[in-house]
Amino acid sequence: MKKKHWLMSFRKYDTDEDRWGMDFLKGGRSELASEFGNIVKQYPSTEKLEIIKAVIESDNLPIEYAISGLYGWTQSGADLNLILPLFENVLEKDFSNQEVYITSLAGSLVNQDKTSLKVINYLVKTSLRFKNENAATFVADNANTSINGLYTTAINTLHGDAVNNLLRTRDNSFKKTIFDTVAYILENGPPEISSRNLLSLPLSQ
């Protein structure tokens, strides 16, 4: 589909249909967003970036479409520097129901030679949310990656994921910010997130 057709579809499917069971995504916003992300992954192009930009700049199109498109771009092998400005603009929107994807996107964008202060600030802020987030464990412990089961707990929290992504930062200009954040978490954070940091540190040095 061309840009105008995608945008028309986004306007038509601006909510998820209220359905029961396994079929609840069919025909709704989430299914279309997923499909758009897959298309971007397979066929990254300037036009796809223009579509994503149009969604971000719109006041009446769900930001989920832009986020899915950006996520697809990170999976495509295309130049991630091209989506950094778009992602920074997304960070200024209400993405409260898409934070798992936002944190993953941030992780991809800091794993480049150059990133931005906005992305780093988002990961720092999210990393410090251990103060008001409850961890949930739902993956079996592994003796090679667990300190008394604590690593499993950390990996299933948004703040734990944010810290792990923060430690992937390759831009040395943010080295002090990252060090100070991790040091604070190691001293004041819950045991599960501290254990994850300790396990990640040797891999990120």
mmCIF file of N, CA and C in Angstrom, residues 147 150 154 182 184-201:
data_model
loop_
_atom_site.group_PDB
_atom_site.id
_atom_site.type_symbol
_atom_site.label_atom_id
_atom_site.label_comp_id
_atom_site.label_asym_id
_atom_site.label_seq_id
_atom_site.Cartn_x
_atom_site.Cartn_y
_atom_site.Cartn_z
ATOM 1 N N ILE A 147 20.887 -15.421 40.391
ATOM 2 C CA ILE A 147 21.467 -15.356 41.732
ATOM 3 C C ILE A 147 20.325 -15.588 42.697
ATOM 4 N N LEU A 150 17.027 -14.242 41.625
ATOM 5 C CA LEU A 150 16.786 -12.806 41.553
ATOM 6 C C LEU A 150 16.856 -12.277 40.126
ATOM 7 N N ALA A 154 14.196 -9.775 37.987
ATOM 8 C CA ALA A 154 14.554 -8.496 37.378
ATOM 9 C C ALA A 154 14.228 -8.455 35.899
ATOM 10 N N VAL A 182 23.759 3.432 37.555
ATOM 11 C CA VAL A 182 23.940 2.035 37.973
ATOM 12 C C VAL A 182 24.458 1.971 39.413
ATOM 13 N N TYR A 184 23.866 4.079 41.784
ATOM 14 C CA TYR A 184 22.736 4.385 42.662
ATOM 15 C C TYR A 184 21.829 3.164 42.809
ATOM 16 N N ILE A 185 21.570 2.477 41.702
ATOM 17 C CA ILE A 185 20.689 1.309 41.746
ATOM 18 C C ILE A 185 21.324 0.171 42.547
ATOM 19 N N LEU A 186 22.630 -0.028 42.373
ATOM 20 C CA LEU A 186 23.313 -1.084 43.124
ATOM 21 C C LEU A 186 23.251 -0.827 44.627
ATOM 22 N N GLU A 187 23.259 0.457 44.996
ATOM 23 C CA GLU A 187 23.239 0.810 46.420
ATOM 24 C C GLU A 187 21.824 0.865 46.986
ATOM 25 N N ASN A 188 20.876 1.316 46.188
ATOM 26 C CA ASN A 188 19.529 1.573 46.714
ATOM 27 C C ASN A 188 18.424 0.710 46.118
ATOM 28 N N GLY A 189 18.713 0.015 45.033
ATOM 29 C CA GLY A 189 17.681 -0.751 44.354
ATOM 30 C C GLY A 189 17.377 -2.068 45.040
ATOM 31 N N PRO A 190 16.293 -2.727 44.617
ATOM 32 C CA PRO A 190 15.932 -4.031 45.188
ATOM 33 C C PRO A 190 16.953 -5.086 44.787
ATOM 34 N N PRO A 191 17.046 -6.188 45.530
ATOM 35 C CA PRO A 191 18.056 -7.212 45.248
ATOM 36 C C PRO A 191 17.997 -7.752 43.834
ATOM 37 N N GLU A 192 16.771 -7.927 43.291
ATOM 38 C CA GLU A 192 16.672 -8.559 41.975
ATOM 39 C C GLU A 192 17.260 -7.693 40.860
ATOM 40 N N ILE A 193 17.060 -6.364 40.933
ATOM 41 C CA ILE A 193 17.598 -5.519 39.877
ATOM 42 C C ILE A 193 19.096 -5.329 40.058
ATOM 43 N N SER A 194 19.569 -5.315 41.286
ATOM 44 C CA SER A 194 21.001 -5.214 41.538
ATOM 45 C C SER A 194 21.723 -6.439 41.005
ATOM 46 N N SER A 195 21.125 -7.618 41.190
ATOM 47 C CA SER A 195 21.755 -8.845 40.705
ATOM 48 C C SER A 195 21.839 -8.849 39.200
ATOM 49 N N ARG A 196 20.839 -8.304 38.544
ATOM 50 C CA ARG A 196 20.877 -8.264 37.083
ATOM 51 C C ARG A 196 21.984 -7.338 36.605
ATOM 52 N N ASN A 197 22.154 -6.203 37.270
ATOM 53 C CA ASN A 197 23.225 -5.286 36.900
ATOM 54 C C ASN A 197 24.589 -5.939 37.048
ATOM 55 N N LEU A 198 24.780 -6.664 38.136
ATOM 56 C CA LEU A 198 26.055 -7.311 38.375
ATOM 57 C C LEU A 198 26.352 -8.348 37.300
ATOM 58 N N LEU A 199 25.313 -9.058 36.858
ATOM 59 C CA LEU A 199 25.491 -10.053 35.806
ATOM 60 C C LEU A 199 25.756 -9.398 34.457
ATOM 61 N N SER A 200 25.229 -8.204 34.252
ATOM 62 C CA SER A 200 25.368 -7.526 32.970
ATOM 63 C C SER A 200 26.690 -6.771 32.844
ATOM 64 N N LEU A 201 27.214 -6.284 33.960
ATOM 65 C CA LEU A 201 28.392 -5.444 33.912
ATOM 66 C C LEU A 201 29.580 -6.039 33.163
#
